[in-house]
Amino acid sequence: MEPAEAEFLAEKELVTIVPNFSLDRIHLIGGDLGPFNPGLPVEVPVWLAINLKQRQKCRLIPPEWMDVEKLEEIRDQERTEDTFTPMPSPYYMELTKLLLNYASDNIPKADEIRTLVKDTWDTRIAKLRLSADSFVRQQEAHAKLDNLTLMEINTIGTFLTQALDHMYKLRTNLQPGESARSQDF
Amino acid sequence: MSEAYFPVGPGLGLEENFLSLDDILMSQEKLPGRAESTLPRLAFALGQGAGTGDSIPEGSNLEIPLWLAKGLHDSKRRIISVELPKIYKEAWRTVFSADANVVDLHKMGPYYYGFGSQLLNFVNPENPEIAQTILQTFISRFRRIMDSSQNAYNEDTSALVARLDELERALFRAGQKGLNDFQCWEKGQASQITASSLVQNYGKRKFTDMDG
């Protein structure tokens, strides 16, 4: 899966906006949205929120976890723990990128937030690599990692599965089992 | 999904993949061996004589490519016998178990893992140790490949891959690709439409060049 696909899945998450237009309830295949009244906050999926924002029809309200103190807390917790901490949203990386690119004027201290999320991301990726290394080194058959997000899995996924494939094939060489197949003339 | 085609990967086990280019190149690597009986008129084919009529006397040492060795090796007919190349022997095995990271695997034969796996086809009392050494080498070098492939963004990687064998280079490229895709997405280039690499060289006329 590519990062763009993970971003597409992330756009289904709900976010609060304050529209400046009015519209009755709209009925979409995925569910109903609205009604939209100017000045009243309403929850919509991110894809719609970004679209409305680009057409200057709404103001985005950042999710409650996108706040400097909360993110600092999460980052510090991530650094002290050996296992992965649960993230406030399974799509935190994609949402950060989308919201900060399109709606940074609605989000206070956008640059600090970007830095904090990047720090947390770097710490998690480092932990992931450490655990992949110990997995390979001890040749274990199973590993369980909680609280990983899709984007992190994608970044390391291809490499890790290929390496484990190679390791598996090299391990089956150790079985003395079947004799070599030679051609008989 | 973003690839134009999927190449057939190497077999990497006791069997090779017939259609894999990596396996074909790998089986061209040479193996030291001895002729067990006289091989009439084959000196020219095996690179040892000048005339087409020369034969190889019994007991002479030969360097045979792996594909030929596999085909000719048969304990009943005694045509040739093979020995282990030196990097799979005892001396080098201890070097690998001491520290596998310092070895230049590209110079040692760019197909260390594949060739080593194929050697296990020949009956040899050292086979279990060879298999174990190959596995342990891979495991100890894994960390370095992972770190270097995931951290070198937009830099010249030739110094990093120079000491890796072909299998490790493929892994390195996979790791780099993961990293590059992520960085590219983060910069926003993932949503830009670019011409596919397959058609860029076609030299099609652009709209401005068309007549009428």
mmCIF file with all atom_site columns, C-alpha atoms in Angstrom, chain A residues 1-4 6 92-94 118 121-122 124-126 128-129 132 148-162, chain B residues 146 149-151 153 171-186:
data_model
loop_
_atom_site.group_PDB
_atom_site.id
_atom_site.type_symbol
_atom_site.label_atom_id
_atom_site.label_alt_id
_atom_site.label_comp_id
_atom_site.label_asym_id
_atom_site.label_entity_id
_atom_site.label_seq_id
_atom_site.pdbx_PDB_ins_code
_atom_site.Cartn_x
_atom_site.Cartn_y
_atom_site.Cartn_z
_atom_site.occupancy
_atom_site.B_iso_or_equiv
_atom_site.pdbx_formal_charge
_atom_site.auth_seq_id
_atom_site.auth_comp_id
_atom_site.auth_asym_id
_atom_site.auth_atom_id
_atom_site.pdbx_PDB_model_num
ATOM 1  C CA . MET A 1 1   ? 0.000  0.000  0.000  1.00 0.00 ? 1   MET A CA 1
ATOM 2  C CA . GLU A 1 2   ? 1.291  3.438  -0.808 1.00 0.00 ? 2   GLU A CA 1
ATOM 3  C CA . PRO A 1 3   ? 1.186  6.517  1.422  1.00 0.00 ? 3   PRO A CA 1
ATOM 4  C CA . ALA A 1 4   ? -1.390 8.069  -0.886 1.00 0.00 ? 4   ALA A CA 1
ATOM 5  C CA . ALA A 1 6   ? -3.331 5.427  3.467  1.00 0.00 ? 6   ALA A CA 1
ATOM 6  C CA . TYR A 1 92  ? -2.441 10.982 13.125 1.00 0.00 ? 92  TYR A CA 1
ATOM 7  C CA . MET A 1 93  ? 0.258  11.432 10.509 1.00 0.00 ? 93  MET A CA 1
ATOM 8  C CA . GLU A 1 94  ? -2.085 11.800 7.560  1.00 0.00 ? 94  GLU A CA 1
ATOM 9  C CA . LYS A 1 118 ? 7.405  14.603 13.460 1.00 0.00 ? 118 LYS A CA 1
ATOM 10 C CA . TRP A 1 121 ? 6.873  9.764  14.393 1.00 0.00 ? 121 TRP A CA 1
ATOM 11 C CA . ASP A 1 122 ? 10.677 9.490  14.466 1.00 0.00 ? 122 ASP A CA 1
ATOM 12 C CA . ARG A 1 124 ? 8.028  5.358  16.871 1.00 0.00 ? 124 ARG A CA 1
ATOM 13 C CA . ILE A 1 125 ? 9.883  4.441  13.698 1.00 0.00 ? 125 ILE A CA 1
ATOM 14 C CA . ALA A 1 126 ? 13.082 3.970  15.682 1.00 0.00 ? 126 ALA A CA 1
ATOM 15 C CA . LEU A 1 128 ? 9.814  -0.256 15.168 1.00 0.00 ? 128 LEU A CA 1
ATOM 16 C CA . ARG A 1 129 ? 13.259 -0.807 13.687 1.00 0.00 ? 129 ARG A CA 1
ATOM 17 C CA . ALA A 1 132 ? 12.305 -5.680 13.809 1.00 0.00 ? 132 ALA A CA 1
ATOM 18 C CA . LEU A 1 148 ? 0.946  0.797  15.305 1.00 0.00 ? 148 LEU A CA 1
ATOM 19 C CA . THR A 1 149 ? -0.648 2.957  12.643 1.00 0.00 ? 149 THR A CA 1
ATOM 20 C CA . LEU A 1 150 ? -1.087 2.083  8.985  1.00 0.00 ? 150 LEU A CA 1
ATOM 21 C CA . MET A 1 151 ? 1.417  4.634  7.754  1.00 0.00 ? 151 MET A CA 1
ATOM 22 C CA . GLU A 1 152 ? 4.200  3.245  9.933  1.00 0.00 ? 152 GLU A CA 1
ATOM 23 C CA . ILE A 1 153 ? 3.461  -0.284 8.822  1.00 0.00 ? 153 ILE A CA 1
ATOM 24 C CA . ASN A 1 154 ? 3.589  0.821  5.171  1.00 0.00 ? 154 ASN A CA 1
ATOM 25 C CA . THR A 1 155 ? 6.932  2.521  5.478  1.00 0.00 ? 155 THR A CA 1
ATOM 26 C CA . ILE A 1 156 ? 8.732  -0.523 6.800  1.00 0.00 ? 156 ILE A CA 1
ATOM 27 C CA . GLY A 1 157 ? 6.402  -3.242 5.503  1.00 0.00 ? 157 GLY A CA 1
ATOM 28 C CA . THR A 1 158 ? 7.893  -4.178 2.143  1.00 0.00 ? 158 THR A CA 1
ATOM 29 C CA . PHE A 1 159 ? 11.428 -4.289 3.445  1.00 0.00 ? 159 PHE A CA 1
ATOM 30 C CA . LEU A 1 160 ? 10.555 -6.368 6.485  1.00 0.00 ? 160 LEU A CA 1
ATOM 31 C CA . THR A 1 161 ? 8.431  -8.929 4.662  1.00 0.00 ? 161 THR A CA 1
ATOM 32 C CA . GLN A 1 162 ? 11.100 -9.434 1.999  1.00 0.00 ? 162 GLN A CA 1
ATOM 33 C CA . MET B 2 146 ? 17.904 -1.692 7.509  1.00 0.00 ? 146 MET B CA 1
ATOM 34 C CA . SER B 2 149 ? 18.474 1.974  3.643  1.00 0.00 ? 149 SER B CA 1
ATOM 35 C CA . GLN B 2 150 ? 15.960 3.805  5.782  1.00 0.00 ? 150 GLN B CA 1
ATOM 36 C CA . ASN B 2 151 ? 18.111 6.767  6.604  1.00 0.00 ? 151 ASN B CA 1
ATOM 37 C CA . TYR B 2 153 ? 17.409 10.052 1.694  1.00 0.00 ? 153 TYR B CA 1
ATOM 38 C CA . LEU B 2 171 ? 16.557 -5.521 0.105  1.00 0.00 ? 171 LEU B CA 1
ATOM 39 C CA . PHE B 2 172 ? 18.311 -2.181 0.299  1.00 0.00 ? 172 PHE B CA 1
ATOM 40 C CA . ARG B 2 173 ? 16.373 -0.938 -2.714 1.00 0.00 ? 173 ARG B CA 1
ATOM 41 C CA . ALA B 2 174 ? 13.096 -2.070 -1.146 1.00 0.00 ? 174 ALA B CA 1
ATOM 42 C CA . GLY B 2 175 ? 13.910 -0.155 2.019  1.00 0.00 ? 175 GLY B CA 1
ATOM 43 C CA . GLN B 2 176 ? 14.890 2.930  0.053  1.00 0.00 ? 176 GLN B CA 1
ATOM 44 C CA . LYS B 2 177 ? 11.690 2.769  -1.909 1.00 0.00 ? 177 LYS B CA 1
ATOM 45 C CA . GLY B 2 178 ? 9.628  2.724  1.278  1.00 0.00 ? 178 GLY B CA 1
ATOM 46 C CA . LEU B 2 179 ? 11.496 5.730  2.534  1.00 0.00 ? 179 LEU B CA 1
ATOM 47 C CA . ASN B 2 180 ? 11.308 7.634  -0.741 1.00 0.00 ? 180 ASN B CA 1
ATOM 48 C CA . ASP B 2 181 ? 7.604  6.979  -1.125 1.00 0.00 ? 181 ASP B CA 1
ATOM 49 C CA . PHE B 2 182 ? 6.953  8.347  2.329  1.00 0.00 ? 182 PHE B CA 1
ATOM 50 C CA . GLN B 2 183 ? 9.057  11.448 1.837  1.00 0.00 ? 183 GLN B CA 1
ATOM 51 C CA . CYS B 2 184 ? 7.529  12.056 -1.558 1.00 0.00 ? 184 CYS B CA 1
ATOM 52 C CA . TRP B 2 185 ? 4.052  11.820 -0.068 1.00 0.00 ? 185 TRP B CA 1
ATOM 53 C CA . GLU B 2 186 ? 4.921  14.145 2.746  1.00 0.00 ? 186 GLU B CA 1
#
